[in-house]
mmCIF file of C-alpha atoms in Angstrom:
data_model
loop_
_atom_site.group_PDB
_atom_site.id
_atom_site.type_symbol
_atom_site.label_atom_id
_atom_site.label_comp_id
_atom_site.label_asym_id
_atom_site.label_seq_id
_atom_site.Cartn_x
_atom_site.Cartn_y
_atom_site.Cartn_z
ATOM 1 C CA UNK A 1 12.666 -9.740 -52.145
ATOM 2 C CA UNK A 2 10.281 -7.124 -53.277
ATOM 3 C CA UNK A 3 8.157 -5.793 -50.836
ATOM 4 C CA UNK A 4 4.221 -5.159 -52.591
ATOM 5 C CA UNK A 5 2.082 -2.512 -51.535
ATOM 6 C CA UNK A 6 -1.505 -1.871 -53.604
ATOM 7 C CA UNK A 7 -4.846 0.413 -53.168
ATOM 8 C CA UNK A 8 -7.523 -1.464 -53.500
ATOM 9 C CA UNK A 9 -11.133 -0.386 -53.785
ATOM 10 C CA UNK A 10 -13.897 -0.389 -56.700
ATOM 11 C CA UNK A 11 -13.960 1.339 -58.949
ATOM 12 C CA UNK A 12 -9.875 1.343 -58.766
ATOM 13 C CA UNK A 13 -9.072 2.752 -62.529
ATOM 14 C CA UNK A 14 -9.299 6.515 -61.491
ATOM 15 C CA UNK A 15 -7.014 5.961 -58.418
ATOM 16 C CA UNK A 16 -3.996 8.775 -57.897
ATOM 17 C CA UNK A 17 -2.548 6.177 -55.366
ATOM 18 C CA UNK A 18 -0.034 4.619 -57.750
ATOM 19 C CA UNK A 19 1.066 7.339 -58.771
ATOM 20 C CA UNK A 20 1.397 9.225 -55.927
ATOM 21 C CA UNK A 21 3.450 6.176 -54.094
ATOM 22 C CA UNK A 22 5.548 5.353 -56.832
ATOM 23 C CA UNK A 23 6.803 8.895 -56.816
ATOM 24 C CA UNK A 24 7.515 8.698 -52.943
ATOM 25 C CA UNK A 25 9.582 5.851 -53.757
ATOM 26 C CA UNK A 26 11.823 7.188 -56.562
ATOM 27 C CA UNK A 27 12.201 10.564 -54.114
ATOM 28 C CA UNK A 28 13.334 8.623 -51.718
ATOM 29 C CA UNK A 29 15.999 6.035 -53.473
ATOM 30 C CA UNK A 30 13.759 2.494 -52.798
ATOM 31 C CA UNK A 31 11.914 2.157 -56.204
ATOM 32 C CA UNK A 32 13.696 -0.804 -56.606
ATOM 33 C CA UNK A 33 12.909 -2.230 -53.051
ATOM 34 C CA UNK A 34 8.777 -1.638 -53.174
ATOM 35 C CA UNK A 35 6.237 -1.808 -55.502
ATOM 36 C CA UNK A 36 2.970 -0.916 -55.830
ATOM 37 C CA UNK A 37 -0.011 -1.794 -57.687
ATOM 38 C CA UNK A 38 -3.807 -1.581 -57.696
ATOM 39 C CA UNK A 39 -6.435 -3.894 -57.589
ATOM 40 C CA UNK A 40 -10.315 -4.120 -58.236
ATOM 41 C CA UNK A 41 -11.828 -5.322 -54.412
ATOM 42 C CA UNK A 42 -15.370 -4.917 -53.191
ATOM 43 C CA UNK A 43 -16.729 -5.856 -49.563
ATOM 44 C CA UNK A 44 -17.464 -8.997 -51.068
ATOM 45 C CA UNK A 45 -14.099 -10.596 -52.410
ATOM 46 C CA UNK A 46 -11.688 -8.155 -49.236
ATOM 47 C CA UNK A 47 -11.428 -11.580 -47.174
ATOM 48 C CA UNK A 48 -10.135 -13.677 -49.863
ATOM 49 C CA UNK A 49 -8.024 -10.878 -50.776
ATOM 50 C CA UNK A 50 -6.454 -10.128 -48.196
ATOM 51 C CA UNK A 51 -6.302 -14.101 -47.355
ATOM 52 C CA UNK A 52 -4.236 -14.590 -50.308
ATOM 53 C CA UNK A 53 -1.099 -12.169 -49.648
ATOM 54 C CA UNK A 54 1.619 -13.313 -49.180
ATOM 55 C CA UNK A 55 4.936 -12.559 -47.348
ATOM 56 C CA UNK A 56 6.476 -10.382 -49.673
ATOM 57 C CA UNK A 57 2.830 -7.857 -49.085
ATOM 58 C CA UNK A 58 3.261 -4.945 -46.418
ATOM 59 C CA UNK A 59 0.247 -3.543 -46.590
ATOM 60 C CA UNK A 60 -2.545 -1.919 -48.746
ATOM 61 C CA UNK A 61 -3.982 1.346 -49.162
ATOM 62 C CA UNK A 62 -8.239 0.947 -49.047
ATOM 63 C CA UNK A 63 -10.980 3.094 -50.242
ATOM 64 C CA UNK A 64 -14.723 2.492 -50.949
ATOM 65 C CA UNK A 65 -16.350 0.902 -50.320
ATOM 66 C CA UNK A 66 -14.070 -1.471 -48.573
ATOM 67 C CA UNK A 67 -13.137 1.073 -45.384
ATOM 68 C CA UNK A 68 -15.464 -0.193 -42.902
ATOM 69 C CA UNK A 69 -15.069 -3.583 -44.186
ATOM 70 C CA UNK A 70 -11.187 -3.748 -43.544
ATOM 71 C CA UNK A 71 -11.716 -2.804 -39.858
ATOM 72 C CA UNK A 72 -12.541 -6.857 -39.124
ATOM 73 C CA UNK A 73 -8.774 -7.477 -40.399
ATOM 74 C CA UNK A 74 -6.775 -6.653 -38.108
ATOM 75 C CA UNK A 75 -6.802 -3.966 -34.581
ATOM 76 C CA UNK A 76 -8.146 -0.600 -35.256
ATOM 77 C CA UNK A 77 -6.217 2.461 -34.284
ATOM 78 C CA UNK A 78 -8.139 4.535 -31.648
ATOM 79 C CA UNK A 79 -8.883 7.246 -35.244
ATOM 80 C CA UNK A 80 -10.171 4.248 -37.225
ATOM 81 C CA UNK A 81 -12.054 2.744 -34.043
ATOM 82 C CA UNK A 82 -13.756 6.131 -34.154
ATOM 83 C CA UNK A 83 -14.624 6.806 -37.372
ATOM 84 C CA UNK A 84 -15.676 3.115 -38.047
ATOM 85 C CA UNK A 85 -13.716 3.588 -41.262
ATOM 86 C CA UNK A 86 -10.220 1.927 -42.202
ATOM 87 C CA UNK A 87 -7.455 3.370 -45.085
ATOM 88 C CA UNK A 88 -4.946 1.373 -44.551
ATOM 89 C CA UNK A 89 -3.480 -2.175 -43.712
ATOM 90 C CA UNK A 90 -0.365 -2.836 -42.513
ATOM 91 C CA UNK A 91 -0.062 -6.851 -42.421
ATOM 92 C CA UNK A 92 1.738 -8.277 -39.029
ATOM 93 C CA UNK A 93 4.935 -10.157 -39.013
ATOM 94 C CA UNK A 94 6.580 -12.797 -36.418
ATOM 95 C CA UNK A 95 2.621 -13.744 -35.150
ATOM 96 C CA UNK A 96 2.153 -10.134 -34.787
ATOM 97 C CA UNK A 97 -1.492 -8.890 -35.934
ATOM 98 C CA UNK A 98 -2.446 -7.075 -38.868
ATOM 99 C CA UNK A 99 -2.917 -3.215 -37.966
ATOM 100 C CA UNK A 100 -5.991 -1.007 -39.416
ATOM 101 C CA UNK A 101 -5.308 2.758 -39.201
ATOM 102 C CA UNK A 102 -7.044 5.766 -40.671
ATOM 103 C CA UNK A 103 -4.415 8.139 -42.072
ATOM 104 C CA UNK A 104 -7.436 10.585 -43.497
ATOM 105 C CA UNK A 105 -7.692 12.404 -40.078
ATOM 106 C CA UNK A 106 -3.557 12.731 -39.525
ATOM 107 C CA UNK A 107 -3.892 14.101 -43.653
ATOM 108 C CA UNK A 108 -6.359 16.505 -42.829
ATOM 109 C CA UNK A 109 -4.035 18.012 -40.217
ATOM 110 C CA UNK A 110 -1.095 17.854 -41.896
ATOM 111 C CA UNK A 111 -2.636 19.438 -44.960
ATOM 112 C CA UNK A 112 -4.156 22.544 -43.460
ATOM 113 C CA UNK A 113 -0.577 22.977 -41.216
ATOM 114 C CA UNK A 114 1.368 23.005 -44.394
ATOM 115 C CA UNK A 115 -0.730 26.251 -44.965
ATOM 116 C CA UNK A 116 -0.149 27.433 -41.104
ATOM 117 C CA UNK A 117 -3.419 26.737 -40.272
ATOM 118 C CA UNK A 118 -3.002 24.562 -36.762
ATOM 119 C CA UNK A 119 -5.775 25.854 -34.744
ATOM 120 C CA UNK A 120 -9.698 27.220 -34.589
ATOM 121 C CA UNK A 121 -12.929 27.629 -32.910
ATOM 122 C CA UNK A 122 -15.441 27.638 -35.210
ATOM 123 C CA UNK A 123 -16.504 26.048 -38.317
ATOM 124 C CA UNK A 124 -18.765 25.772 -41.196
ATOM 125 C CA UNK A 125 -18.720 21.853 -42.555
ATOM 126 C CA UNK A 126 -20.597 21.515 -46.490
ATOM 127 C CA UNK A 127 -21.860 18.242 -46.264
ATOM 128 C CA UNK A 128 -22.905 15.051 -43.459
ATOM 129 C CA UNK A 129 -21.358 11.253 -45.755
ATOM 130 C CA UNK A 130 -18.082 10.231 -44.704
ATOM 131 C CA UNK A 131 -15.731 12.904 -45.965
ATOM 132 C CA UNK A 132 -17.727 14.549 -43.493
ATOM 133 C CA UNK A 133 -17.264 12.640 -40.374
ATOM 134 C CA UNK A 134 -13.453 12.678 -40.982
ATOM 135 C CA UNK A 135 -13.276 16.188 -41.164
ATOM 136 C CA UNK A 136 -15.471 16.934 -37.932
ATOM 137 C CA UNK A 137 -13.002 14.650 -35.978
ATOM 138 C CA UNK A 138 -10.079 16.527 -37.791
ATOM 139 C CA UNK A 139 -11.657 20.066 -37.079
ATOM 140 C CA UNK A 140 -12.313 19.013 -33.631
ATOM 141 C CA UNK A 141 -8.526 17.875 -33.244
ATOM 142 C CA UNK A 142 -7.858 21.624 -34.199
ATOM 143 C CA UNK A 143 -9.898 22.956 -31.432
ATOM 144 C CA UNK A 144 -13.261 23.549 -33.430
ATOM 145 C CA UNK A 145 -16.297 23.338 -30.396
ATOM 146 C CA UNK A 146 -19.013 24.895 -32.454
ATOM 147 C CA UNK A 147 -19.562 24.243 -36.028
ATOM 148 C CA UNK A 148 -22.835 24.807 -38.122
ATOM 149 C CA UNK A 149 -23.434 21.897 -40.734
ATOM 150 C CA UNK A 150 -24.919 22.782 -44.049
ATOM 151 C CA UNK A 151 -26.725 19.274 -44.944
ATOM 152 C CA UNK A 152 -30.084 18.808 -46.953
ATOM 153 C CA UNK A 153 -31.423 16.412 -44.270
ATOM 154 C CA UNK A 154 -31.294 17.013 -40.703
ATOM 155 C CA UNK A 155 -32.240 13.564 -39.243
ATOM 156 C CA UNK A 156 -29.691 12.126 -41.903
ATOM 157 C CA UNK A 157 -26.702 14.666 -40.895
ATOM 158 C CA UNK A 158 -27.386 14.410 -37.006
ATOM 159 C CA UNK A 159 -27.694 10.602 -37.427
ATOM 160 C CA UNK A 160 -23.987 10.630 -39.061
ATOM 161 C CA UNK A 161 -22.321 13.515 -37.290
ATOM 162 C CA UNK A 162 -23.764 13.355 -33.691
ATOM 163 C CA UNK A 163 -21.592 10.153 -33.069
ATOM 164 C CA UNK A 164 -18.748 11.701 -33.658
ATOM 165 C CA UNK A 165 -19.710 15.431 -32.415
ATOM 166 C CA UNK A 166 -20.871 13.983 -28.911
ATOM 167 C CA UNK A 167 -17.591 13.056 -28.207
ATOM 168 C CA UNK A 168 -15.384 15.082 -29.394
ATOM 169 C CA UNK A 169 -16.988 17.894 -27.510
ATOM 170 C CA UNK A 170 -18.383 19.826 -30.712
ATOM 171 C CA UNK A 171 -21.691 21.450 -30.686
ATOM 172 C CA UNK A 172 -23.405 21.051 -33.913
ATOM 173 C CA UNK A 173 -26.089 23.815 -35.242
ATOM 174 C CA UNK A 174 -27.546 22.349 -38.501
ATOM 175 C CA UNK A 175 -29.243 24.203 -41.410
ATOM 176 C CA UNK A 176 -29.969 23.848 -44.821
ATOM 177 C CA UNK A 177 -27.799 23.079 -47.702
ATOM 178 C CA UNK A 178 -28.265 25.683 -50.596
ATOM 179 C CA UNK A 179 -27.584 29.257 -49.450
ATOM 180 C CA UNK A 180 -25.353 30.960 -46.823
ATOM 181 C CA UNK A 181 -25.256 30.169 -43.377
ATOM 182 C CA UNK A 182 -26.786 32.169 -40.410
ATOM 183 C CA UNK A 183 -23.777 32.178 -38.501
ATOM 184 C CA UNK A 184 -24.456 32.239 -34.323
ATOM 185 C CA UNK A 185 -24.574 35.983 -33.031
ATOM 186 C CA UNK A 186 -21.402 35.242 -30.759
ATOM 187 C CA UNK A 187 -19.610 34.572 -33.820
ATOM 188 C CA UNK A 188 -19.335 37.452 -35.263
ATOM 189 C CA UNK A 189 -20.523 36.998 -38.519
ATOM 190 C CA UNK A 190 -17.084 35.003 -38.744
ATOM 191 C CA UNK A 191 -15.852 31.672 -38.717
ATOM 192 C CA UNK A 192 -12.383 30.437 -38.747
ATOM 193 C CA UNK A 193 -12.397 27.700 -41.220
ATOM 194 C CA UNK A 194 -14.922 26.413 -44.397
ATOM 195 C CA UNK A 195 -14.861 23.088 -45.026
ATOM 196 C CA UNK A 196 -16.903 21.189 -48.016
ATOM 197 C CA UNK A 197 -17.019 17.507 -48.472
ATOM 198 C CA UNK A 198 -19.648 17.035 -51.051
ATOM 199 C CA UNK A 199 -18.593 15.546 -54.491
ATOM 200 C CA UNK A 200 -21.027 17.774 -56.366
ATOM 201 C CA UNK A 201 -19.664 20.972 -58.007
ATOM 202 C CA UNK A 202 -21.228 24.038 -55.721
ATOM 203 C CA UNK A 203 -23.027 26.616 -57.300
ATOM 204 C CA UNK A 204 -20.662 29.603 -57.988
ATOM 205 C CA UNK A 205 -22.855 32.413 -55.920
ATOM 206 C CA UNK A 206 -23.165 29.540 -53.024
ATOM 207 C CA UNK A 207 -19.279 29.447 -53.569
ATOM 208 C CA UNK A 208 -18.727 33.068 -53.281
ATOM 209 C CA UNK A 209 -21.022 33.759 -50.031
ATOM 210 C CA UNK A 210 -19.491 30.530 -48.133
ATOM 211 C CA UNK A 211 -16.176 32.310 -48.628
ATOM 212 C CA UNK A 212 -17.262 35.668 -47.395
ATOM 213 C CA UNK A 213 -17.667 34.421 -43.944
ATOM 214 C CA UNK A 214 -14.477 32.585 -43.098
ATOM 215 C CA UNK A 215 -10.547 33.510 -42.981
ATOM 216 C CA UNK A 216 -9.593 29.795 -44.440
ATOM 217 C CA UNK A 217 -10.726 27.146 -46.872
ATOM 218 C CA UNK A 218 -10.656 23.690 -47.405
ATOM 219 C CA UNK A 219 -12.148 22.442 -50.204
ATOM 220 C CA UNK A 220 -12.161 18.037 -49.080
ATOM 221 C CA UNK A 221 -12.872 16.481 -52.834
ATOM 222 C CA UNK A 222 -10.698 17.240 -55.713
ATOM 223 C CA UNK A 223 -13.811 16.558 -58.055
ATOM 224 C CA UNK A 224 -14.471 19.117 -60.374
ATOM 225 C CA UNK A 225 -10.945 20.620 -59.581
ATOM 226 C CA UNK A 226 -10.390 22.993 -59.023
ATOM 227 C CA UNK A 227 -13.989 23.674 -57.865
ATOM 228 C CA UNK A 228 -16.225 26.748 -57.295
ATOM 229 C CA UNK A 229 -14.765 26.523 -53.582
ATOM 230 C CA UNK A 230 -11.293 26.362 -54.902
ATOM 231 C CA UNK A 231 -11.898 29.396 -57.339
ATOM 232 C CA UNK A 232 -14.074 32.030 -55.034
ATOM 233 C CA UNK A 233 -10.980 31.061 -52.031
ATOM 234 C CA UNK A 234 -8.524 32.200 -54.614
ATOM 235 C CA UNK A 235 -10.410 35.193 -55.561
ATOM 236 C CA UNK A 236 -10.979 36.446 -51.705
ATOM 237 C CA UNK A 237 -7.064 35.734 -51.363
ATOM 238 C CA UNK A 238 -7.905 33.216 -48.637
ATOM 239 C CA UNK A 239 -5.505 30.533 -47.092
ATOM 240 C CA UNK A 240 -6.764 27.526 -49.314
ATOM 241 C CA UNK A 241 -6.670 24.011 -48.896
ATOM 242 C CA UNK A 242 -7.713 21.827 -51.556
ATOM 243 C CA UNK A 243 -8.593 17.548 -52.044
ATOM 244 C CA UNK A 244 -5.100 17.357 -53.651
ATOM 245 C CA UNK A 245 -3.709 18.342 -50.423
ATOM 246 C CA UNK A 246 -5.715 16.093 -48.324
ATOM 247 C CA UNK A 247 -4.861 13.459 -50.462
ATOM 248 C CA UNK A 248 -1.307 13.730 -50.612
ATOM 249 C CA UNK A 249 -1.558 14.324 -46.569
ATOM 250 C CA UNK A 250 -3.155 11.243 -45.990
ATOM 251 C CA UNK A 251 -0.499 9.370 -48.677
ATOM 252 C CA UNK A 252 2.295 10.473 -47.167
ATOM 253 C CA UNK A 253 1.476 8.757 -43.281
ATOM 254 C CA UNK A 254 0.582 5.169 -45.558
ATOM 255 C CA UNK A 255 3.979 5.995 -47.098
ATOM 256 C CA UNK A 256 5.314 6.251 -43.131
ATOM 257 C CA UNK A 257 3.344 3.424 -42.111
ATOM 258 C CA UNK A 258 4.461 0.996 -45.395
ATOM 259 C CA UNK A 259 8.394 2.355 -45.320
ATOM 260 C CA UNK A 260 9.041 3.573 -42.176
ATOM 261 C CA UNK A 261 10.181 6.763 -44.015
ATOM 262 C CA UNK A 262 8.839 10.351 -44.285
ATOM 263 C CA UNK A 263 8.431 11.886 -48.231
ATOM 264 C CA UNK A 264 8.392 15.355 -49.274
ATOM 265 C CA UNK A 265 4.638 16.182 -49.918
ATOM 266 C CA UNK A 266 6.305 18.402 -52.692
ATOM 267 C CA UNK A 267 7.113 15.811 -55.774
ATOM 268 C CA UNK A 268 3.664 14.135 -54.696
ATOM 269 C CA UNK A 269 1.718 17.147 -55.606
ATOM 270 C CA UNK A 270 2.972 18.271 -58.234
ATOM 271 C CA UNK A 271 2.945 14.826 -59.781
ATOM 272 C CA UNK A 272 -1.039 14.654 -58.605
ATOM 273 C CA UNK A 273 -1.496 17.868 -59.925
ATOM 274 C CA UNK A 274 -0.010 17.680 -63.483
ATOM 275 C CA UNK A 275 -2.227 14.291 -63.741
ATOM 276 C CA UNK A 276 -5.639 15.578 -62.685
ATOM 277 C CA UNK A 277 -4.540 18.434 -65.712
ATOM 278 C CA UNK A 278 -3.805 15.677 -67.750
ATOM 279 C CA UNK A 279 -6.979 14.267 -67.234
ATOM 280 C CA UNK A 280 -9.032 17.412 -68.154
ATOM 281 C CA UNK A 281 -10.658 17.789 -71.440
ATOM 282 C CA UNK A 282 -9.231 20.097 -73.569
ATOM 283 C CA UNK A 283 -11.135 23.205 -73.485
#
């Protein structure tokens, strides 16, 4: 029998999950043993969804808006509990439960390692939705304790950050989005790491002055890629991280969690990469 695996999520056309699975299992010899598909699922029509699967499904990959959603089907990791957010569903067997996990935070590691980044201090985080949240946990995994937010609406940010600051032991120092930060005096006029999670495309001299006050970069959303962020990192010769390699991080533990085997990030991004190029206009 087949074994099915999907992403599900809405919209669901735009989705680099197929591709990015399917080429984890050709690497890895079991094309012929799993295969994956993608369907359109909202908050709305998840329980009937996931109702209907039957015992050939492992498990499905979940974006938005269905991750908080998916966190009543089945027991939440302690990284899902935490986040209140849920990417992925792996369906129990032999009356075992269903498992909910959130693979973002182990992706966000494993991306920035990749580029021998494993530990900092301090941090400057572009942005306070969800991207965001998942990264403070992830910077605070690193060993981040003090990290200035740039967000356009204090109440909002502290309302969605301070949850997950508190804690995680990280003090939070929140100014406005739209020009460089004021970094604290016992900083330096350093920090160790930039990361931006908003989808919008920064402007290129707020780009360019982020980068001048960090040694690394990760640049969370692969819209617009590469971005502003992506191209002033490059410029400064920085250690960058981009959404393609968050993406592929957080793939390749669904992969682990679906298979029970560990791909080569390799294949995966270059397959991601020669898509989103595919997908660009021509100039």
């Amino acid at each position: 029998m087949v074994r099915r695996c999907a992403v599900i999520g809405s919209p669901i056309a735009h989705s680099l999950s197929p591709l990015l699975h399917r080429t984890a299992y050709a690497e890895l010899g079991i094309a012929d043993e799993y295969q994956y598909d993608a369907f359109e699922v909202t908050p709305d029509t998840l329980d009937e969804f996931v109702a209907g699967l039957g015992s050939e499904w492992v498990g499905l990959s979940v974006t938005a808006p269905d991750k908080q959603a998916l966190l009543c089907h089945g027991v939440a990791d302690p990284l899902a509990e935490a986040l209140r957010s849920a990417n992925t569903l792996i369906l129990g067997r032999d009356g075992e439960p269903n498992r909910v996990y959130n693979t973002d935070i182990v992706g966000f590691g494993a991306a920035l390692a990749r580029q021998g980044v494993r530990t900092a201090r301090t941090a400057v985080l572009v942005g306070n939705g969800a991207t965001a949240r998942t990264a403070l946990l992830g910077l605070a995994r690193l060993g981040v304790d003090d990290a200035v937010v740039l967000a356009r609406d204090e109440s909002r940010a502290r309302a969605s950050l301070d949850p997950i600051a508190g804690p995680a032991g990280v003090r939070l120092r929140v100014q406005p989005f739209g020009s460089a930060p004021e970094l604290p005096e016992e900083w330096n006029g350093h920090a160790d790491l930039l990361v931006s999670t908003v989808p919008v495309e920064v402007p290129d001299n707020l780009a360019s002055a982020l980068v001048q006050k960090v040694s690394a970069v990760f640049e969370a959303t692969y819209n617009h890629y590469p971005t502003a962020i992506d191209r002033a990192a490059a410029r400064a010769g920085l250690v960058s991280v981009d959404g393609l390699d968050f993406l592929v991080g957080q793939a390749l533990d669904q992969i682990r969690l679906m298979t029970g085997r560990q791909a080569d990030p390799g294949p995966l991004l270059a397959a991601c990469r020669a898509e989103i190029a595919r997908r660009q206009p021509s100039a």
